[in-house]
Short mmCIF file of C-alpha atoms in Angstrom, two decimals:
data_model
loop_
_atom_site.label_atom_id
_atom_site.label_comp_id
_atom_site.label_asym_id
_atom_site.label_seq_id
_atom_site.Cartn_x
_atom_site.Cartn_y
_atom_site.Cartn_z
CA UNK A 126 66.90 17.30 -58.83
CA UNK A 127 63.38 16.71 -58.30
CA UNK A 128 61.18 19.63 -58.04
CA UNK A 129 58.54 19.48 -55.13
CA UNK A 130 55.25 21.97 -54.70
CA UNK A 131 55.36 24.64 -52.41
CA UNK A 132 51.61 23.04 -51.67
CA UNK A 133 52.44 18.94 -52.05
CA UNK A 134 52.05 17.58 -48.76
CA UNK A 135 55.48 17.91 -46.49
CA UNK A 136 57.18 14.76 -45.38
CA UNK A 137 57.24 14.66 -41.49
CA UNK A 138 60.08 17.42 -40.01
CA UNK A 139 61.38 15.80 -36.47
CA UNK A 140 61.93 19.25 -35.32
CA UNK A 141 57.82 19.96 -36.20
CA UNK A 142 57.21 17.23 -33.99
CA UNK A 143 59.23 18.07 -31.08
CA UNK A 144 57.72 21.88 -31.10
CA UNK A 145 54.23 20.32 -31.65
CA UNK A 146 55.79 18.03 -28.76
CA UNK A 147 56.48 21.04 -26.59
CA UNK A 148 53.23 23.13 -27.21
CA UNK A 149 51.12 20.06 -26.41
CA UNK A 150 52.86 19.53 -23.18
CA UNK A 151 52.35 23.21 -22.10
CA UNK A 152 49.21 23.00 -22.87
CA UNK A 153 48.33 20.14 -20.81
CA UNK A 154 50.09 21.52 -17.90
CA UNK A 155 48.33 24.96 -18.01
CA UNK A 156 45.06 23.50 -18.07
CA UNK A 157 45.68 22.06 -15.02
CA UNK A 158 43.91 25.05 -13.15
CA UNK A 159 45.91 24.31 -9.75
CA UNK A 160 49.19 24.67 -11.39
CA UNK A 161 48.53 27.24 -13.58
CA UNK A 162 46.94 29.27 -10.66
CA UNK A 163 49.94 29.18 -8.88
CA UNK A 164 52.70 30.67 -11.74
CA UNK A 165 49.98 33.03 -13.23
CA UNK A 166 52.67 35.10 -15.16
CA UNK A 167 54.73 31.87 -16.80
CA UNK A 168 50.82 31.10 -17.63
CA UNK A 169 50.41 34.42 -19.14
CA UNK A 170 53.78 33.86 -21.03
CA UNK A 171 52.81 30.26 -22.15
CA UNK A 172 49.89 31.57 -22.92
CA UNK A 173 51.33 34.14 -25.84
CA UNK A 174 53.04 31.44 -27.72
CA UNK A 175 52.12 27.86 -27.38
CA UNK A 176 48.51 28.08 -29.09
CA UNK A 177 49.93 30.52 -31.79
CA UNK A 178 52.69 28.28 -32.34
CA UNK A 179 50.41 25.40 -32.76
CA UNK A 180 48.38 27.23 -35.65
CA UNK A 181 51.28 28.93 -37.63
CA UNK A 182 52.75 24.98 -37.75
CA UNK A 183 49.10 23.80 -38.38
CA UNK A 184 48.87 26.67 -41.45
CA UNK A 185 52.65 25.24 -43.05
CA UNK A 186 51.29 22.16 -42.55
CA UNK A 187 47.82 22.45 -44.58
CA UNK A 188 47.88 20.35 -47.36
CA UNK A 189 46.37 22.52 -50.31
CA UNK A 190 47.12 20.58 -53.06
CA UNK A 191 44.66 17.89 -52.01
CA UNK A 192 41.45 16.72 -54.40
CA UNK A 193 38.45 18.81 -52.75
CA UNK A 194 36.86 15.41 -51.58
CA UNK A 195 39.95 14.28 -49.48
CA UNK A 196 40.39 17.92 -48.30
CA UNK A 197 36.75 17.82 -46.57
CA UNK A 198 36.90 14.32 -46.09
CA UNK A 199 39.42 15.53 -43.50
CA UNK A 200 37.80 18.20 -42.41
CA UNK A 201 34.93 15.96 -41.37
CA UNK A 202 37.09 14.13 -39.39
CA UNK A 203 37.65 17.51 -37.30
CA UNK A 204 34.00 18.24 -37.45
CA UNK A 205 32.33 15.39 -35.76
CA UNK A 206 35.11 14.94 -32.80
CA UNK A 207 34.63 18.68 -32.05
CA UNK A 208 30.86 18.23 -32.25
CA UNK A 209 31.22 15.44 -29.54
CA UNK A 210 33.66 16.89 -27.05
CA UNK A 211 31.99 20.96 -27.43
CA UNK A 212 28.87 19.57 -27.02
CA UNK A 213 30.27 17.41 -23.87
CA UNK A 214 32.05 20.48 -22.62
CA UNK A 215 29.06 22.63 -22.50
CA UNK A 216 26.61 20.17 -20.58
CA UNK A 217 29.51 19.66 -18.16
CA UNK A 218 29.76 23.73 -18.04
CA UNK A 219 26.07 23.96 -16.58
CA UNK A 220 26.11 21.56 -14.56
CA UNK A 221 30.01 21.78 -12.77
CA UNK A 222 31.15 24.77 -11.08
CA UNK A 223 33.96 25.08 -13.66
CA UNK A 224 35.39 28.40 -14.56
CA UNK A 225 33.54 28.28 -17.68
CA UNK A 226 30.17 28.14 -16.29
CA UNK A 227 26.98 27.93 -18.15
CA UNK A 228 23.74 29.72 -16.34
CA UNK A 229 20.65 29.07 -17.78
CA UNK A 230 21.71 26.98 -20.96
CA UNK A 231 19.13 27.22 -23.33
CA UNK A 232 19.09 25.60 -26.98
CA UNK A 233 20.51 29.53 -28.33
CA UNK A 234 23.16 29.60 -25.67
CA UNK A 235 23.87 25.92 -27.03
CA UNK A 236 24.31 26.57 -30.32
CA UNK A 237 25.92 29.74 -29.85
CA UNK A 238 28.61 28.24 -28.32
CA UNK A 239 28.96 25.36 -30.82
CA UNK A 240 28.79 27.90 -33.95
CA UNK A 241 30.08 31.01 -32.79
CA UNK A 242 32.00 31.26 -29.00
CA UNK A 243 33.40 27.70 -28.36
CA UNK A 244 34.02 26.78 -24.95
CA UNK A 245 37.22 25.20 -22.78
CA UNK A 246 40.01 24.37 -25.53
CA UNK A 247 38.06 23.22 -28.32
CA UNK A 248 38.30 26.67 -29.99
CA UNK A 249 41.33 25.87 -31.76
CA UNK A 250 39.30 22.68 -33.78
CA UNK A 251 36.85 25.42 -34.41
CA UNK A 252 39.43 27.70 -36.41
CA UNK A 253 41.23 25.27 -37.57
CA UNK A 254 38.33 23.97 -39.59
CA UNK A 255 37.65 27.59 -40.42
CA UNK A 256 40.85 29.07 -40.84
CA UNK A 257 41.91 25.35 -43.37
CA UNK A 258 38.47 25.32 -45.38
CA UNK A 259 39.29 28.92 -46.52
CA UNK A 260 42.51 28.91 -47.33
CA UNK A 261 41.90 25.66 -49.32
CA UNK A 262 39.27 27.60 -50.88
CA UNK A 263 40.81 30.68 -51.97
CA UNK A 264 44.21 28.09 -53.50
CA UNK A 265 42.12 26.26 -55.30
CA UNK A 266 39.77 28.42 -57.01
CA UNK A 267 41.02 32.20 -56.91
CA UNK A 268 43.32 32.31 -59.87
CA UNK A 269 45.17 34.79 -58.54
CA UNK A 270 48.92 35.64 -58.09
CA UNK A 271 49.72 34.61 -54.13
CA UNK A 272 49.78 37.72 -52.75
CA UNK A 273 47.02 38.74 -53.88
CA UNK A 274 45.08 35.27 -52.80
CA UNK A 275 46.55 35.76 -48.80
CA UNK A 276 45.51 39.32 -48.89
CA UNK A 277 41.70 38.50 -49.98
CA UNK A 278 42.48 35.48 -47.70
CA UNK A 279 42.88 37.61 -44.75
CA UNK A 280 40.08 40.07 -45.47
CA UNK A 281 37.78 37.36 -45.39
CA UNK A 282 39.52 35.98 -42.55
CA UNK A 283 38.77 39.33 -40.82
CA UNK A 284 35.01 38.80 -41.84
CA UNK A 285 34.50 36.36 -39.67
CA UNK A 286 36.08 37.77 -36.75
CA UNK A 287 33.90 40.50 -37.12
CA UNK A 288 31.20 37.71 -37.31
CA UNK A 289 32.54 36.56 -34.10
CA UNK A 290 33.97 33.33 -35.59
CA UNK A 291 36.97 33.43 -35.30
CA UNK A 292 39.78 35.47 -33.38
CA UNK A 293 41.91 37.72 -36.26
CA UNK A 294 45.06 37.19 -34.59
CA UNK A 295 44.93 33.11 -34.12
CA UNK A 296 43.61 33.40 -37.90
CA UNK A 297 46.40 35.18 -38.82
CA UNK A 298 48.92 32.93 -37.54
CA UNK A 299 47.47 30.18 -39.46
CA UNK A 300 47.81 32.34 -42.35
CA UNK A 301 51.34 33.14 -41.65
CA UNK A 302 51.77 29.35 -42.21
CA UNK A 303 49.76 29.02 -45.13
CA UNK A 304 52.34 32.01 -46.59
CA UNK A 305 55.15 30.24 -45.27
CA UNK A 306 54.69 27.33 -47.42
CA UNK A 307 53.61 29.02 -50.45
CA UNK A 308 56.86 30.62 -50.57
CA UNK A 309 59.06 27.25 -50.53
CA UNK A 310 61.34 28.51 -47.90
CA UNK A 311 61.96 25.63 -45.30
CA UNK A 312 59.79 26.00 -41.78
CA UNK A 313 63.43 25.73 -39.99
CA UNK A 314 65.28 27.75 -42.53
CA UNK A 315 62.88 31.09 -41.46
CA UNK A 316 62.91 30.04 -38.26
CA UNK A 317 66.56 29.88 -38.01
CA UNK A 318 67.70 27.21 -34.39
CA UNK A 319 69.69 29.55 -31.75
CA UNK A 320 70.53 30.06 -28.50
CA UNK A 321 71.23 33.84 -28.17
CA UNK A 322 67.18 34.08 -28.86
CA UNK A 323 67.28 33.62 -25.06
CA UNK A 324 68.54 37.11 -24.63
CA UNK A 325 65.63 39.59 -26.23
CA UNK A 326 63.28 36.70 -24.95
CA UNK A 327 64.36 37.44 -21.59
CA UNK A 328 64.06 41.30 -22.19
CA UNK A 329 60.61 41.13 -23.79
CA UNK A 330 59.85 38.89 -20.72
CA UNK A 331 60.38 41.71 -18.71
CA UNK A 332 57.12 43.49 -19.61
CA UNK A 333 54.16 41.77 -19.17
CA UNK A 334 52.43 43.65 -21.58
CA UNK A 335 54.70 42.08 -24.41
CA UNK A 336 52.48 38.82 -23.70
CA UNK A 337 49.50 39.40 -26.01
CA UNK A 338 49.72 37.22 -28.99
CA UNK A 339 48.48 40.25 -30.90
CA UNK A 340 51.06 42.65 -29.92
CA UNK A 341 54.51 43.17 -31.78
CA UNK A 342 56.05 41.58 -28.65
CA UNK A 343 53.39 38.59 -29.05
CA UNK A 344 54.70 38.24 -31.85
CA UNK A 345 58.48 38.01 -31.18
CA UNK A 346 58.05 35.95 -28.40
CA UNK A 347 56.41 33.32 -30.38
CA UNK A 348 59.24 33.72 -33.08
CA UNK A 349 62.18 33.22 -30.75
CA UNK A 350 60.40 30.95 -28.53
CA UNK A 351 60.52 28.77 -31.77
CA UNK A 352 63.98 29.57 -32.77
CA UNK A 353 65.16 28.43 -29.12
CA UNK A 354 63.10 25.04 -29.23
CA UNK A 355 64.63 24.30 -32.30
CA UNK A 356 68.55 24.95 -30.79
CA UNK A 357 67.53 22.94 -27.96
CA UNK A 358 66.34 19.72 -29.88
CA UNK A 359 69.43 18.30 -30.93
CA UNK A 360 70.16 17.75 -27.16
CA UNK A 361 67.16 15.93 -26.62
CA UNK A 362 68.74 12.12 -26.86
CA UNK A 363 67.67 8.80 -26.34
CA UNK A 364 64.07 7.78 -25.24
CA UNK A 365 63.13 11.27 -24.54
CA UNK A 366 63.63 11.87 -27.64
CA UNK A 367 62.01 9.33 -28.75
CA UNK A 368 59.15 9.76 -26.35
CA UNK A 369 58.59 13.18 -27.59
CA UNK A 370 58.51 12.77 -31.19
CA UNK A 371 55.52 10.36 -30.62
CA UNK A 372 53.76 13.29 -28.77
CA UNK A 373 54.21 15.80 -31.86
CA UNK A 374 53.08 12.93 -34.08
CA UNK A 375 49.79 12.40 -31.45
CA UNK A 376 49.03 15.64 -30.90
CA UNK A 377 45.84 15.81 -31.94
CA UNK A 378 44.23 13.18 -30.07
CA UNK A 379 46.05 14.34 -27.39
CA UNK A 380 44.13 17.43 -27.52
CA UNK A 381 40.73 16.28 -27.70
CA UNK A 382 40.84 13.91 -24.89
CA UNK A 383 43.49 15.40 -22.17
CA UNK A 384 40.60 17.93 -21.12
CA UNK A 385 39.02 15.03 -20.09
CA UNK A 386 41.67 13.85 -17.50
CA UNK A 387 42.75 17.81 -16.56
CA UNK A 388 39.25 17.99 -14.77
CA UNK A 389 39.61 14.24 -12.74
CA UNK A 390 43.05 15.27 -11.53
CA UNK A 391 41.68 17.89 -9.70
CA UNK A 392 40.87 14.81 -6.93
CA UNK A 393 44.46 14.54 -6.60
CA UNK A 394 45.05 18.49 -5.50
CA UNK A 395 44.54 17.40 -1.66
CA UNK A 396 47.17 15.17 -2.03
CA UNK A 397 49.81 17.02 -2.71
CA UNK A 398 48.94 19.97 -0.30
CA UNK A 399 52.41 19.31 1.09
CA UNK A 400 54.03 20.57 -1.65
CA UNK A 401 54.48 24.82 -2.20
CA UNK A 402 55.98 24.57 -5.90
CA UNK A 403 52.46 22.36 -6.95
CA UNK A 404 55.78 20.49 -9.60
CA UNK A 405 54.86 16.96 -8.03
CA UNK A 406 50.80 17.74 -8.70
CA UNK A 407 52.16 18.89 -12.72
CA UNK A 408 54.46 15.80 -13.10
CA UNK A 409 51.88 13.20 -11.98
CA UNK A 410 48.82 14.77 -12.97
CA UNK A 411 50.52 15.39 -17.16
CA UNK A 412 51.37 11.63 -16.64
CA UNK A 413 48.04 10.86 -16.18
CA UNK A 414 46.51 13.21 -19.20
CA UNK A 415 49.16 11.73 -21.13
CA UNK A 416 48.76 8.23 -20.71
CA UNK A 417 45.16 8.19 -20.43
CA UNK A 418 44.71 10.61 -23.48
CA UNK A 419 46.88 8.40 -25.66
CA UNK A 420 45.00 4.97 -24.22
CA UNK A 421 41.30 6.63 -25.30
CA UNK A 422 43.25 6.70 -28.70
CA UNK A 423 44.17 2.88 -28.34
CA UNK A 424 40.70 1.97 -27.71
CA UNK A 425 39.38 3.58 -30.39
CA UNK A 426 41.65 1.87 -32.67
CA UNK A 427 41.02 -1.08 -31.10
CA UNK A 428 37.11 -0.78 -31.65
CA UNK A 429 37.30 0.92 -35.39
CA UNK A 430 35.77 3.54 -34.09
CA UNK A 431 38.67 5.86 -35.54
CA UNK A 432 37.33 5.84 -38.65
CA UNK A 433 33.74 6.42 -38.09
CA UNK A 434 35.20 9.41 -35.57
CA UNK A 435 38.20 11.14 -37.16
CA UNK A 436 38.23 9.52 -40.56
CA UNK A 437 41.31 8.09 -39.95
CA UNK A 438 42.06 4.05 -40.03
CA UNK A 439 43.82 4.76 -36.72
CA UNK A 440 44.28 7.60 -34.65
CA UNK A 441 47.86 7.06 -33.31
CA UNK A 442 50.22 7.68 -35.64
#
């Protein structure tokens, strides 16, 4: 039998995807501020587990066994899209009446919200890069047994919260990955696919305080929130199936550009005035931030700018 590395880089899991799939999707849809506005507590729940989720999959995911020149290489391509789109988020911030609103943006505001408090959704690329550059950098070079090497990882990791860089418990979750994976044990064999986690979801859901991603609660809700995703993909068939295995696969992209399309399908709130539950406004408008999120990605494929952008030869996978 052939041995693998708890750190060699994982071959693609189909039930990663489809939970990268899911998370994506939610996220789209709850950046849509009309929708979200009207189901503020399923917001609040999303809100405890689809962004941790997405980091304790990005931590198992983290290929540390990479040469340090491929491992930044890819970093880079992190570094200048987030550049772009922060820097395009904050202009639109002082000059849009946005949520996020920017008074008097001066060059410190600027780069204090490039460096240190990212704006609108780009704050995941922000730890990511963080949270992935020092956990590659602790593997690598502290020769160190691995508990040892997370512990020191996640001091330092609380260094930079302190600093403001970071928030501890998205780091952590990243971290939880990076364990994960050190130990060998299979993402889906911790995480183990059931139905019956709908039960002490549903109690936990009760209490609204349970939905802090910091919180023990937080914590269990993103655990079983996982666990029932992964009992409910084998009955995802067909072309949905299909459909949404792409997404997981596109996720990234899919993240940097959708926040451009969330903010035009405001136009389209008028238009479906008619209707109480605001579903017809979701369906249509993540259809749009789909579709045009995933054609931005075709054109930049199309023009090689991929590679001068993300580092990548092409950007849909």
């Amino acid at each position: 039998m052939q041995t693998v590395s708890p750190l060699s880089p994982k071959p693609r899991t189909e039930e990663l995807d489809f939970l990268r799939a899911v998370f994506i999707l939610l996220m789209i849809a709850f950046h849509l501020v009309y929708f979200g506005d009207g189901y503020p507590r399923l917001k609040s729940f999303v809100y405890t587990f689809h962004m941790p989720g997405f980091l304790l999959i990005s931590g198992y995911l983290l290929n540390l066994e990479k040469e340090p020149g491929r491992f930044f290489r890819s970093m880079r391509g992190l570094l200048l899209p987030y550049l772009i789109m922060e820097s395009g988020y904050i202009l639109m911030a002082a000059i849009l009446p946005i949520r996020d609103h920017v008074d008097n943006l001066t060059p410190l505001v600027f780069a204090d919200k490039m460096v240190l408090h990212p704006l609108g959704p780009y704050w995941y690329l922000h730890t990511l890069m963080l949270c992935g550059s020092l956990s590659y950098v602790a593997c690598r070079y502290l020769r160190l047994r691995t508990l040892p090497r997370l512990i020191l990882t996640a001091v330092a990791l609380y260094g930079l919260s302190v600093l403001g860089l970071v928030s501890f418990p998205c780091a952590m979750y990243f971290l939880a990955g990076v364990a994960i994976r050190t130990t060998r044990c299979p993402f889906t064999t911790l995480f183990r696919a059931t139905g019956w986690a709908v039960l002490p979801l549903a109690l936990l859901c009760l209490h609204p305080e349970h939905f802090d991603r910091s919180s023990l609660g937080g914590v269990m809700i993103v655990g079983l929130v996982i666990s029932l995703l992964l009992w409910l993909f084998p009955f995802v068939k067909g072309k949905l199936r299909h459909g949404m295995l792409f997404l997981g696969r596109n996720t990234l992209p899919l993240y940097i550009f959708s926040p451009l399309f969330t903010i035009c399908c405001k136009v389209l709130v008028p238009l479906f005035g008619f209707d109480p539950t605001r579903l017809l406004f979701l369906v249509v408008s993540l259809a749009i931030c789909t579709a045009g999120s995933l054609l931005v990605c075709r054109a930049c494929d199309m023009l090689r700018l991929s590679p001068l952008l993300f580092g990548r030869k092409s950007l849909l996978t």
